[in-house]
Coordinates of C-alpha atoms in Angstrom, one line a residue:
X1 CA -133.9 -137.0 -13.1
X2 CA -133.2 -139.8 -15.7
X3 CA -135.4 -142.4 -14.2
X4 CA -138.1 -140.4 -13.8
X5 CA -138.5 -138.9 -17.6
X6 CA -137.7 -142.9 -18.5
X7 CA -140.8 -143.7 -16.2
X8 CA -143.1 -141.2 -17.9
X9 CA -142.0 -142.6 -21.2
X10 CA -142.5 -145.6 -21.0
X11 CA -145.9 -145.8 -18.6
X12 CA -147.6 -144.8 -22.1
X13 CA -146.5 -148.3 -23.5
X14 CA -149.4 -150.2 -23.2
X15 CA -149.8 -154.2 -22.1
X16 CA -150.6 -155.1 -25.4
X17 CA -147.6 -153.3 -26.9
X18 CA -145.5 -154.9 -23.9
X19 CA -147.1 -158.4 -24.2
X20 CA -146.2 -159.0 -27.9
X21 CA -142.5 -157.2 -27.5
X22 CA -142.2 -160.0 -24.8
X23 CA -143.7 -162.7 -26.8
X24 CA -141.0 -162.1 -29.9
X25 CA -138.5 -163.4 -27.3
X26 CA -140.6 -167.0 -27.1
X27 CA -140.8 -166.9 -30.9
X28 CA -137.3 -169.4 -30.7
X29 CA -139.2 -171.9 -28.7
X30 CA -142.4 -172.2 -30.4
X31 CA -142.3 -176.4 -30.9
X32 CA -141.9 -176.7 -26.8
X33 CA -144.6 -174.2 -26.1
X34 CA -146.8 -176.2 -28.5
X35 CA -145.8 -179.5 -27.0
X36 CA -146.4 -177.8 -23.5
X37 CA -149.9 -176.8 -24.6
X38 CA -150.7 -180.7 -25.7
X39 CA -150.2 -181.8 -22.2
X40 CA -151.6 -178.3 -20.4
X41 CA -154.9 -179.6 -22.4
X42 CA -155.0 -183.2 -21.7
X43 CA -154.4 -182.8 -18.5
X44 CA -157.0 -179.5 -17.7
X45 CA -159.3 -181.6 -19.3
X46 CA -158.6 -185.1 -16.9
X47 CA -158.5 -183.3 -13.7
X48 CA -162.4 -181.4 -14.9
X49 CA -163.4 -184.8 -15.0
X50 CA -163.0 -185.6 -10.9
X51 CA -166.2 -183.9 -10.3
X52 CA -168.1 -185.9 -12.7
X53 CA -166.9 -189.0 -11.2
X54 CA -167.4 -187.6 -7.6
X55 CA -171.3 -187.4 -8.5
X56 CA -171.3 -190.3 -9.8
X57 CA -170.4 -192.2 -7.2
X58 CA -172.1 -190.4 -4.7
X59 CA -175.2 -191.5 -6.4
X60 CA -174.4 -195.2 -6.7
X61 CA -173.7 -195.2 -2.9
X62 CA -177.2 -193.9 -2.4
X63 CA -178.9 -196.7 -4.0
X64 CA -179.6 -199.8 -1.6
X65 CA -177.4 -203.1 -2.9
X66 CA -174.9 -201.0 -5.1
X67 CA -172.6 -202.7 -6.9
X68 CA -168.7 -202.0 -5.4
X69 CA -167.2 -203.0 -8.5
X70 CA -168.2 -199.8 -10.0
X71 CA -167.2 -197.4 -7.5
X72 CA -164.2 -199.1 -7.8
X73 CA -163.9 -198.3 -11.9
X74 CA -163.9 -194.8 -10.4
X75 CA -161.5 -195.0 -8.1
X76 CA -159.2 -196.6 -11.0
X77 CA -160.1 -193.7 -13.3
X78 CA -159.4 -191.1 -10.6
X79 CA -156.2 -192.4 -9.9
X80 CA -155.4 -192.6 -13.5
X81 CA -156.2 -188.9 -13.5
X82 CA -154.1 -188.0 -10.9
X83 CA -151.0 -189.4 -12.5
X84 CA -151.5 -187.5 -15.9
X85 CA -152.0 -184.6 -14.1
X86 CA -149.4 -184.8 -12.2
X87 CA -146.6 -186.4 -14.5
X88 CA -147.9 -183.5 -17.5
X89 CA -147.2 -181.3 -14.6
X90 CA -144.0 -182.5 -13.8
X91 CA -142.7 -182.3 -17.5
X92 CA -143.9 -179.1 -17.8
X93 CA -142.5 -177.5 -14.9
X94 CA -139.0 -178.3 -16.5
X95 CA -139.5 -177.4 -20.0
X96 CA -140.9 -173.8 -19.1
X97 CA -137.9 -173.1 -16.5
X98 CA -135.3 -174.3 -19.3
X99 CA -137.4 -171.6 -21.9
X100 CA -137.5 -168.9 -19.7
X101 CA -133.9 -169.1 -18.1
X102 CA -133.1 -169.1 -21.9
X103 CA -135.0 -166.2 -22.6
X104 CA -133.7 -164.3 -19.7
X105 CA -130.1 -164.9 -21.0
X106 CA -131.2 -163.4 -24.2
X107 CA -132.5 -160.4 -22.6
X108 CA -129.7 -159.4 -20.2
X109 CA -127.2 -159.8 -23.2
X110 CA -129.1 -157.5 -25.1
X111 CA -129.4 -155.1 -22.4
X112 CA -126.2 -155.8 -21.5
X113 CA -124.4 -154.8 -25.2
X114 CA -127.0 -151.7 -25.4
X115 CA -125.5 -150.3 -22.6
X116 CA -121.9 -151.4 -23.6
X117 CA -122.1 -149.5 -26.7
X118 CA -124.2 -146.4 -25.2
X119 CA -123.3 -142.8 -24.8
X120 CA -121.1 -142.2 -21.9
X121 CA -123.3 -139.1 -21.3
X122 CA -126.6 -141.6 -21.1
X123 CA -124.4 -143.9 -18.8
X124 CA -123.6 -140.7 -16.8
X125 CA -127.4 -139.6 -16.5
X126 CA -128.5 -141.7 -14.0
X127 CA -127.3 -144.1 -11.4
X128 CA -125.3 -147.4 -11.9
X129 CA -127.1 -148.8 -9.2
X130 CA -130.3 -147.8 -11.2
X131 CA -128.9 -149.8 -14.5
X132 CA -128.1 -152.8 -12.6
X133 CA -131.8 -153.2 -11.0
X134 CA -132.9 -153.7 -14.7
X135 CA -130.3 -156.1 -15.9
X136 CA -130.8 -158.3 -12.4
X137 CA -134.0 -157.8 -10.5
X138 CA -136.6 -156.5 -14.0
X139 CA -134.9 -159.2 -16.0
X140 CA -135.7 -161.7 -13.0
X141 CA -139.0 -160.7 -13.0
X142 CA -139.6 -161.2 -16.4
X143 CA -138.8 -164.9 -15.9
X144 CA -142.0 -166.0 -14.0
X145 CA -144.2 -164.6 -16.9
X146 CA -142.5 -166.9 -19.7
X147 CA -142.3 -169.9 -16.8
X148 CA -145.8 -169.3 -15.7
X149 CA -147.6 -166.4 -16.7
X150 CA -148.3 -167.4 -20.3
X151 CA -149.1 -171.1 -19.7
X152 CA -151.2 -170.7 -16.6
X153 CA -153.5 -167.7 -18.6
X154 CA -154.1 -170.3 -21.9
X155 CA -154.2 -173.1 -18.9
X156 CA -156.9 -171.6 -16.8
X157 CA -159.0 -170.0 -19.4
X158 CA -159.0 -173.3 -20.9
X159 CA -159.9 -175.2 -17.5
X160 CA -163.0 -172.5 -17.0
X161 CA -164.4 -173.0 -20.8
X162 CA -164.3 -176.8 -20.0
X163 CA -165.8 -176.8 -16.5
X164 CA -168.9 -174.2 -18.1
X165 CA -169.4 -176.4 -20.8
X166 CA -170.1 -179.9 -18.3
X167 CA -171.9 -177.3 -15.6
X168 CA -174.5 -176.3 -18.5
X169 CA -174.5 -180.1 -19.9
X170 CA -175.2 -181.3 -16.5
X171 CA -177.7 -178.9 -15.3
X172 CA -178.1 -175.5 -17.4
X173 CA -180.6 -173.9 -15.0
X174 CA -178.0 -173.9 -12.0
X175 CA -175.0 -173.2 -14.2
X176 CA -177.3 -169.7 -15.7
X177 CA -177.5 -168.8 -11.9
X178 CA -173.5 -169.4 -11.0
X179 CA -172.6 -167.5 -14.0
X180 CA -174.3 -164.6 -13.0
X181 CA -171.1 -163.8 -10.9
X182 CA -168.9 -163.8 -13.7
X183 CA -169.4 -160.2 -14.7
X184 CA -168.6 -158.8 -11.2
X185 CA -166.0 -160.6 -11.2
X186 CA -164.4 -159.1 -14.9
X187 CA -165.9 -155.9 -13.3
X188 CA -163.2 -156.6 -9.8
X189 CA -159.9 -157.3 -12.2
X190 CA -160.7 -154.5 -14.2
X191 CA -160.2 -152.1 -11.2
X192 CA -157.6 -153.8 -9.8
X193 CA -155.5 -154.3 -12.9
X194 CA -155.4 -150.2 -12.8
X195 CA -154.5 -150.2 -9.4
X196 CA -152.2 -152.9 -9.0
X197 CA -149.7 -151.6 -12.6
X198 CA -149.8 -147.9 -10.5
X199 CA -148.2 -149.9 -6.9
X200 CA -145.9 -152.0 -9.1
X201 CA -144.4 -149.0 -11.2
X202 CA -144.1 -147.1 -7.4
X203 CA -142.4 -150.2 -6.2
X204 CA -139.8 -150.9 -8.8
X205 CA -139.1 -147.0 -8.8
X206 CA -138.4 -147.2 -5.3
X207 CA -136.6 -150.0 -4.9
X208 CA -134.1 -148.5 -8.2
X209 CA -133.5 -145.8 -5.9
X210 CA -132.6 -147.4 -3.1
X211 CA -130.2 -150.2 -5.1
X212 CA -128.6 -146.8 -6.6
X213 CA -128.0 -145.1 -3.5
X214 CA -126.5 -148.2 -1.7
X215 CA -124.4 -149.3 -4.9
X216 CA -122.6 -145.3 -4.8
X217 CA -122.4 -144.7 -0.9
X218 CA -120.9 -148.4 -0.1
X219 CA -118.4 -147.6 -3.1
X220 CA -117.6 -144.3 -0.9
X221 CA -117.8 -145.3 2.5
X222 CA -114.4 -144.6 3.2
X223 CA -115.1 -140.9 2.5
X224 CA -118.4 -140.9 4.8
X225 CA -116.6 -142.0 7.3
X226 CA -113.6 -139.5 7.1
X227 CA -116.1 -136.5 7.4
X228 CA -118.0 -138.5 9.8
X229 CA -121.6 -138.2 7.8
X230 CA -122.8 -141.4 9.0
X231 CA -125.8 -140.2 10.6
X232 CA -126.7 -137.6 7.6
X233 CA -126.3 -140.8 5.0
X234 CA -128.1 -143.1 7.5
X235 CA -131.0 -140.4 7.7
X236 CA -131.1 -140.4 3.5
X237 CA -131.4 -144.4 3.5
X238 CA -133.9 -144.5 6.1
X239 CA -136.0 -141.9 4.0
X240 CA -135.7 -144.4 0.7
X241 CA -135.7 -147.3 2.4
X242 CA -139.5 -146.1 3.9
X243 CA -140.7 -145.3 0.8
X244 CA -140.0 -148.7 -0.3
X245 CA -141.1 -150.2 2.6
X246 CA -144.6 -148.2 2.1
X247 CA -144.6 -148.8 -1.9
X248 CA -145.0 -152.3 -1.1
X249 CA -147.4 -151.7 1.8
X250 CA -149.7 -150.3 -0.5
X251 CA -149.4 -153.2 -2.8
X252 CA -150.0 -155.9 -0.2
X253 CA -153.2 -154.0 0.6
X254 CA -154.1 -153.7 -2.8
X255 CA -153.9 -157.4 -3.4
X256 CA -155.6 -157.7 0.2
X257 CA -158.8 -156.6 -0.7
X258 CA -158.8 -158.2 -4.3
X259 CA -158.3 -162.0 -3.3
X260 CA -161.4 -161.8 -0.3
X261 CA -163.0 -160.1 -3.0
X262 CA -162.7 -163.1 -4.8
X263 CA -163.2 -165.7 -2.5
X264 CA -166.5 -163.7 -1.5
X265 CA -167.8 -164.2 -5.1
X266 CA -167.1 -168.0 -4.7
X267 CA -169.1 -168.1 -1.4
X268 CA -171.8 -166.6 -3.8
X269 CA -171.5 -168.8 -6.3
X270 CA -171.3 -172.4 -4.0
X271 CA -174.5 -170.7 -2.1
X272 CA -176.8 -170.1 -5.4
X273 CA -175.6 -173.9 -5.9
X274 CA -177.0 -175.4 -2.5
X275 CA -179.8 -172.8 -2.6
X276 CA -181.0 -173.4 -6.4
X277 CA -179.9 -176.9 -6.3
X278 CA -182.0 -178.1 -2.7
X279 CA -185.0 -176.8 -4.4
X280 CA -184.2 -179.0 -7.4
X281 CA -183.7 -181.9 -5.1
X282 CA -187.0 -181.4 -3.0
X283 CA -188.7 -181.0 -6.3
X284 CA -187.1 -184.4 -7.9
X285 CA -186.1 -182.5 -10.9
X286 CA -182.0 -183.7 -10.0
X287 CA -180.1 -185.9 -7.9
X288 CA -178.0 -185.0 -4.9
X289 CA -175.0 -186.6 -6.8
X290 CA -176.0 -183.6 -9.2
X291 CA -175.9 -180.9 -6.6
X292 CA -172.4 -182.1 -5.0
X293 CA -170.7 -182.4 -8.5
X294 CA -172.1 -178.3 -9.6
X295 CA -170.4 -177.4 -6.1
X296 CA -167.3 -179.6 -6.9
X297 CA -167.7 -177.8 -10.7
X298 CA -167.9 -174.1 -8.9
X299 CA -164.9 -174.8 -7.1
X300 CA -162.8 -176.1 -9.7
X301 CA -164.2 -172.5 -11.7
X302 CA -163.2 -170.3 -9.2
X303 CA -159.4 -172.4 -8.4
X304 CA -158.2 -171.6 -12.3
X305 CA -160.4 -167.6 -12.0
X306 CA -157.7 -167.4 -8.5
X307 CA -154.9 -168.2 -10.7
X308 CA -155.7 -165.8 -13.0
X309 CA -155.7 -163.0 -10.3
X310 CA -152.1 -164.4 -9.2
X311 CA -150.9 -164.4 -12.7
X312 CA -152.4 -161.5 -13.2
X313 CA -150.5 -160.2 -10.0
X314 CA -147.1 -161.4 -11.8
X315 CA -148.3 -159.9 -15.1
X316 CA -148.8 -156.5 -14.0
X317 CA -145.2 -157.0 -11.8
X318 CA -143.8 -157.8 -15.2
X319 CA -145.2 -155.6 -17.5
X320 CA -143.5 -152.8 -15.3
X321 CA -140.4 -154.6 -15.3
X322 CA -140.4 -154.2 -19.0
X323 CA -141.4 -150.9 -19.1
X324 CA -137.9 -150.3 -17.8
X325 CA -135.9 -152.6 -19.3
X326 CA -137.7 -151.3 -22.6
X327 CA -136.8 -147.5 -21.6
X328 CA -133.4 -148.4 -22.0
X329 CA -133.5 -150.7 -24.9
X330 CA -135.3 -148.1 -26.9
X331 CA -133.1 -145.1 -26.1
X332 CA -130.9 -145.4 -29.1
X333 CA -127.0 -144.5 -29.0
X334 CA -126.8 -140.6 -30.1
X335 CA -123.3 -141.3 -31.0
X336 CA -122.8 -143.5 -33.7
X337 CA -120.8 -144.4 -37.0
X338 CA -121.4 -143.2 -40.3
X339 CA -122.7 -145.9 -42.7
X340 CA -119.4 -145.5 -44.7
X341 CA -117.3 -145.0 -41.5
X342 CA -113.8 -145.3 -42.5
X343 CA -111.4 -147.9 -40.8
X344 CA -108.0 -146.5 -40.7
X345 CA -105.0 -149.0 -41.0
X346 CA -102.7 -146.6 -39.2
X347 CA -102.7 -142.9 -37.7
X348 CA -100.2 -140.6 -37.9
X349 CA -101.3 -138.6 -34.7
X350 CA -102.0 -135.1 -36.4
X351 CA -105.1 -133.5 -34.2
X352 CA -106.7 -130.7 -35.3
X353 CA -109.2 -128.9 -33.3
X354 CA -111.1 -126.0 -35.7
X355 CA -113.8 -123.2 -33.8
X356 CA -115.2 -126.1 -31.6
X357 CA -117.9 -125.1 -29.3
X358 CA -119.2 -127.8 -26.3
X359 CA -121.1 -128.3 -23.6
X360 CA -122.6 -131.2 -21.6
X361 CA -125.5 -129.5 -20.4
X362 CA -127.5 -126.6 -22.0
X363 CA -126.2 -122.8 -21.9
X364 CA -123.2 -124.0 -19.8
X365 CA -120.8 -124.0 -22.6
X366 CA -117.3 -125.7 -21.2
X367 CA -115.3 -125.2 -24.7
X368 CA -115.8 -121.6 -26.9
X369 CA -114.4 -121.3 -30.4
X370 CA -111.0 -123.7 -29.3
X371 CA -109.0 -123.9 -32.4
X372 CA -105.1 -125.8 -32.2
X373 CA -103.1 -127.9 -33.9
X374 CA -100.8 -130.6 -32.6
X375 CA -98.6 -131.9 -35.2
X376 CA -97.7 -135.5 -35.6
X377 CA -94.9 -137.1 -32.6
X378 CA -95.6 -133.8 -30.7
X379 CA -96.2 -133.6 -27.0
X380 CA -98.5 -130.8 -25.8
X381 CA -99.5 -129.7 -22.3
X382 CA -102.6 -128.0 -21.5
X383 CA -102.5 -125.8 -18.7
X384 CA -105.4 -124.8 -17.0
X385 CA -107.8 -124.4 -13.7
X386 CA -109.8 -126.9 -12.6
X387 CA -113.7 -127.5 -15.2
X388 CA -111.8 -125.1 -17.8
X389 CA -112.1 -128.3 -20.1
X390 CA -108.7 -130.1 -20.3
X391 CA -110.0 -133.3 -19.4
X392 CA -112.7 -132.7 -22.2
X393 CA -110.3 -132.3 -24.9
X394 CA -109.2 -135.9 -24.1
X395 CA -112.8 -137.0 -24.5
X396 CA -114.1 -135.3 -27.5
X397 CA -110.1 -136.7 -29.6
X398 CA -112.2 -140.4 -28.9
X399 CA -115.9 -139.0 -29.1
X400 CA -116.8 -140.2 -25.8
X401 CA -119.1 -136.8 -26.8
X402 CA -120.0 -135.3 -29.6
X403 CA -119.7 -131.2 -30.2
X404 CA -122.2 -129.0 -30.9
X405 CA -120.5 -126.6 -33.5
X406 CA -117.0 -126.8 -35.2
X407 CA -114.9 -129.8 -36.1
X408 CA -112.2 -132.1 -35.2
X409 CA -109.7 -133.7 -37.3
X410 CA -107.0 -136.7 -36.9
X411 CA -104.5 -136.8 -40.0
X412 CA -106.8 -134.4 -41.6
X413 CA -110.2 -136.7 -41.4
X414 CA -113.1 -135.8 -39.2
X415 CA -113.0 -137.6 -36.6
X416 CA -116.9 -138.4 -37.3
X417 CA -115.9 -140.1 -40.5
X418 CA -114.1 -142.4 -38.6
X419 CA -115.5 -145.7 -37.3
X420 CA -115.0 -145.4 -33.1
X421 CA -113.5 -148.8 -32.3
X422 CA -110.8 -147.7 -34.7
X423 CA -110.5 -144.1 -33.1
X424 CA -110.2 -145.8 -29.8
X425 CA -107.7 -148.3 -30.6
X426 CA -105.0 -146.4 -32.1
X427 CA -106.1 -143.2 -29.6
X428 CA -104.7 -143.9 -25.6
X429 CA -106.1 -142.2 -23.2
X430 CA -104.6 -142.2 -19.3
X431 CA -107.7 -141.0 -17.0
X432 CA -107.2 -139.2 -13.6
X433 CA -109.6 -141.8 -11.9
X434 CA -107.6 -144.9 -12.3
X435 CA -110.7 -147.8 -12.3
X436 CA -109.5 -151.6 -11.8
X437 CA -111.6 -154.5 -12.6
X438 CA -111.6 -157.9 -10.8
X439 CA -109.5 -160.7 -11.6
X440 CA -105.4 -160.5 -11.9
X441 CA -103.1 -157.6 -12.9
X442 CA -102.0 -158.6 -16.1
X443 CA -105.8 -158.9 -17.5
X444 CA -106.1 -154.9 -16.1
X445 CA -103.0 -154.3 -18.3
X446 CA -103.9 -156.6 -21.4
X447 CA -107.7 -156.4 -21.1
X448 CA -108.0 -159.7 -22.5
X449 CA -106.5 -158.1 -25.7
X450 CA -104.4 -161.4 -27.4
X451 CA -102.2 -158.5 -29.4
X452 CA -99.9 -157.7 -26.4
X453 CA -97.2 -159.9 -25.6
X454 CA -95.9 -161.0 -21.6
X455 CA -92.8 -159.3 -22.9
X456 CA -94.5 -156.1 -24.3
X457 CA -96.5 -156.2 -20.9
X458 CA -93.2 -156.3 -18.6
X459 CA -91.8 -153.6 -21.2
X460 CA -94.5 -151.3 -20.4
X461 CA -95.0 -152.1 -16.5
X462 CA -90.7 -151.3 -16.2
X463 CA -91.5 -147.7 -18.1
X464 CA -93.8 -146.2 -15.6
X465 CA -91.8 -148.1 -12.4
X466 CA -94.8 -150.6 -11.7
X467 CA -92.7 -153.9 -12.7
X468 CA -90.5 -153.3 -9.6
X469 CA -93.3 -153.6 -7.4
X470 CA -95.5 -156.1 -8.7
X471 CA -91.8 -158.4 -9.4
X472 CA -92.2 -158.5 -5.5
X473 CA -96.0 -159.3 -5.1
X474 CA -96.5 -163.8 -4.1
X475 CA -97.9 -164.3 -7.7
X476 CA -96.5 -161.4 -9.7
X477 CA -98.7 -160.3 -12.7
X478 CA -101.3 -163.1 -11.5
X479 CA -101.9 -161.8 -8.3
X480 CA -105.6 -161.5 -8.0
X481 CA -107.2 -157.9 -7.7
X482 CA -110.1 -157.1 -6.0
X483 CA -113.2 -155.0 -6.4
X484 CA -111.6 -151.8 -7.9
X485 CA -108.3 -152.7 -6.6
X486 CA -108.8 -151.6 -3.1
X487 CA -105.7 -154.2 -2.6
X488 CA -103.7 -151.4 -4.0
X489 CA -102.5 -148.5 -2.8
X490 CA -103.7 -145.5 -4.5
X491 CA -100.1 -144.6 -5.7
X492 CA -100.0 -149.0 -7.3
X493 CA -103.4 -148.5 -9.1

């Protein structure tokens, strides 16, 4: 339910909304996208030059008695060419992966510490395995657009202004005729920029579903396969899994017809060359040489136009990625501090709960009018069946929620009042799901908190009977635990 109202959100962000969102995260690099764009120019405008040369010497072979010196000054120059381009290339390539691995950091800590500090009711709303597709695989995507996308769109537009400029210089008759395609071809992205965003948001929806159904049944295999549900879980994966599978079916076909649409404009294109140009050569209005650089020119149009559908293929990829990523990122925290929050020094322990009304979802209330006092050093029991809201108590004392009507109070102060890292650190909570995170036992006990001693570790372990058992494991309060603990036994966690 979550991902889908987060989906309908966001599709009404538009690119240009996206685009400049995305571009604030380049804003930090701005001197190595400018020094990027230096050698993108010179060496878009060395490698426009090949054709040029090509005619060139084309012509000078044609001539009876030519002189080989010269079409060896071309064949200098054309190597020359190839080693800017390629050495501009080179440096490039590694300056744009170190920006956009940087950038990507950036991003996943941010999404990262949004969720950290979220609502545990927002966390609850929708799949881990949902929220970890956008820190990993959206985030991922994102890369190729600040490692290729941006540079290959100012690249290529570049590359097709120059090559238009020496086809018109060189024969503006011919060039009029080629550029005849170009509409068609705006006329071909347009529809398929419309088509293409619709597979891609289809796609990344389908594969967050499957991630979020493999990340909770793997978790609970070991209860599948005590009621034997194999089959009934396998049918449910195979029924994602072929969505997926047809989401990016439709995508490949989608691309399939662009790029032959494409390539059939170039045909176009090269023909109105050889077609208009012949006639020019019977005529004696142009050279050969002339003819063979246009066609070398209407290739070298079309190669950068191509690279724009790719990019353009990556940019529509990404602009869904950060549609979701952004979902998230601009769904603010509904719980939060008060301006003037108060940070307690210490807490007495006095909880007062006055008429306080809650529910998690609407018209299901779970607590009516509850109203108790428990006095400072007191121990309290609540008694009561199963959903009558015990649990819940627990979670409102550290505002895991928020109520809907009344109040509660710690040593008299609403607990609203109070700033929630200082709620949570002097108010312990000991959860029925006991939850274990990878690496030894004594960072589950401390959780990388400096404050508690070894001592005031083993203190603690000896009160609940754990130190007698973990005394005996090889490595003691270093021995390593694993994914959730499941080195434990249940009655150890």
């Amino acid at each position: 339910m979550f991902d889908e109202n987060v989906d309908k959100r966001t599709y009404a962000m538009k690119d240009g909304d996206l685009f400049r969102r995305l571009l604030a995260y380049a804003k930090p690099y701005w001197l190595q996208f400018i020094f990027v764009f230096v050698l993108l120019f010179v060496a878009s405008y060395a490698i426009t030059e090949q054709p040029l040369y090509i005619g060139q010497a084309l012509d000078i072979v044609s001539v009876d008695g030519f002189d080989f010196s010269l079409i060896m000054n071309i064949v200098y120059r054309m190597i020359l060419i190839i080693v800017i381009y390629n050495s501009f290339t080179y440096i490039n390539t590694i300056i744009l992966q170190r920006i956009g691995q940087s950038i990507i950091y950036t991003i996943r800590q941010e999404i990262f510490t949004h969720l950290e500090n979220h609502d545990i009711a927002y966390l609850n709303s929708s799949p881990t395995g949902s929220f970890v597709t956008r820190v990993t695989n959206d985030t991922n995507i994102l890369n190729e657009m600040f490692t290729s996308v941006i540079v290959s769109i100012i690249g290529s537009l570049f590359v097709i202004g120059n090559i238009i400029f020496k086809m018109i210089n060189l024969d503006w008759r011919m060039a009029l005729y080629v550029l005849i395609t170009i509409p068609i071809i705006v006329v071909i992205t347009f529809i398929f920029r419309i088509a293409a965003r619709k597979a891609y948001r289809t796609q990344r929806r389908n594969r967050s579903k499957v991630n979020a159904f493999l990340a909770e049944h793997l978790g609970g295999m070991k209860i599948i396969q005590i009621f034997n549900q194999e089959k009934r879980k396998f049918d449910e994966f195979d029924e994602l899994n072929t969505q997926l599978k047809y989401s990016f079916y439709k995508q490949i076909l989608i691309f399939g017809i662009f790029r032959p649409a494409m390539y059939f404009m170039y045909i176009a294109a090269a023909l109105i060359v050889f077609y208009v140009g012949g006639v020019s050569v019977i005529t004696g209005l142009i050279s050969v040489g002339v003819v063979v650089t246009m066609h070398a020119f209407v290739g070298n149009l079309f190669e950068p136009i191509n690279q724009l559908a790719e990019v353009y293929n990556v940019l529509q990829s990404a602009f869904a990625s950060a549609e979701r990523i952004f979902g998230i990122m601009d769904t603010p925290p509904q719980i939060v501090d008060e301006e003037d929050g108060i940070e307690l020094v210490e807490m007495r322990g006095e909880i007062e709960f006055k008429d306080v009304w809650f529910k998690y979802v609407e018209d299901e209330w779970v607590l009516k009018g509850v109203s108790f006092k428990v006095l400072s050093k007191e121990s309290v029991a609540f008694v009561g069946a199963t959903g009558s809201g015990k649990t819940t108590i627990l979670s409102l004392i550290v505002r895991n929620y928020d109520i809907q009507q009344g109040e509660i109070l710690i040593d008299g102060i609403n607990i609203k009042r109070i700033k929630k890292s200082t709620l949570r650190r002097f108010v312990g909570q000991m959860l029925q799901d006991v939850f274990m995170f990878s690496g030894t036992i004594e960072s589950n006990i401390k959780l990388l908190s400096k404050d508690i001693t070894d001592n005031e570790m083993i203190e603690a372990c000896k009160y609940v009977n754990a130190h007698q058992f973990i005394d005996k494991l090889d490595h003691k309060y270093q021995e390593p635990v694993r994914e959730r603990g499941n080195n434990f036994s249940s009655g150890q966690r």
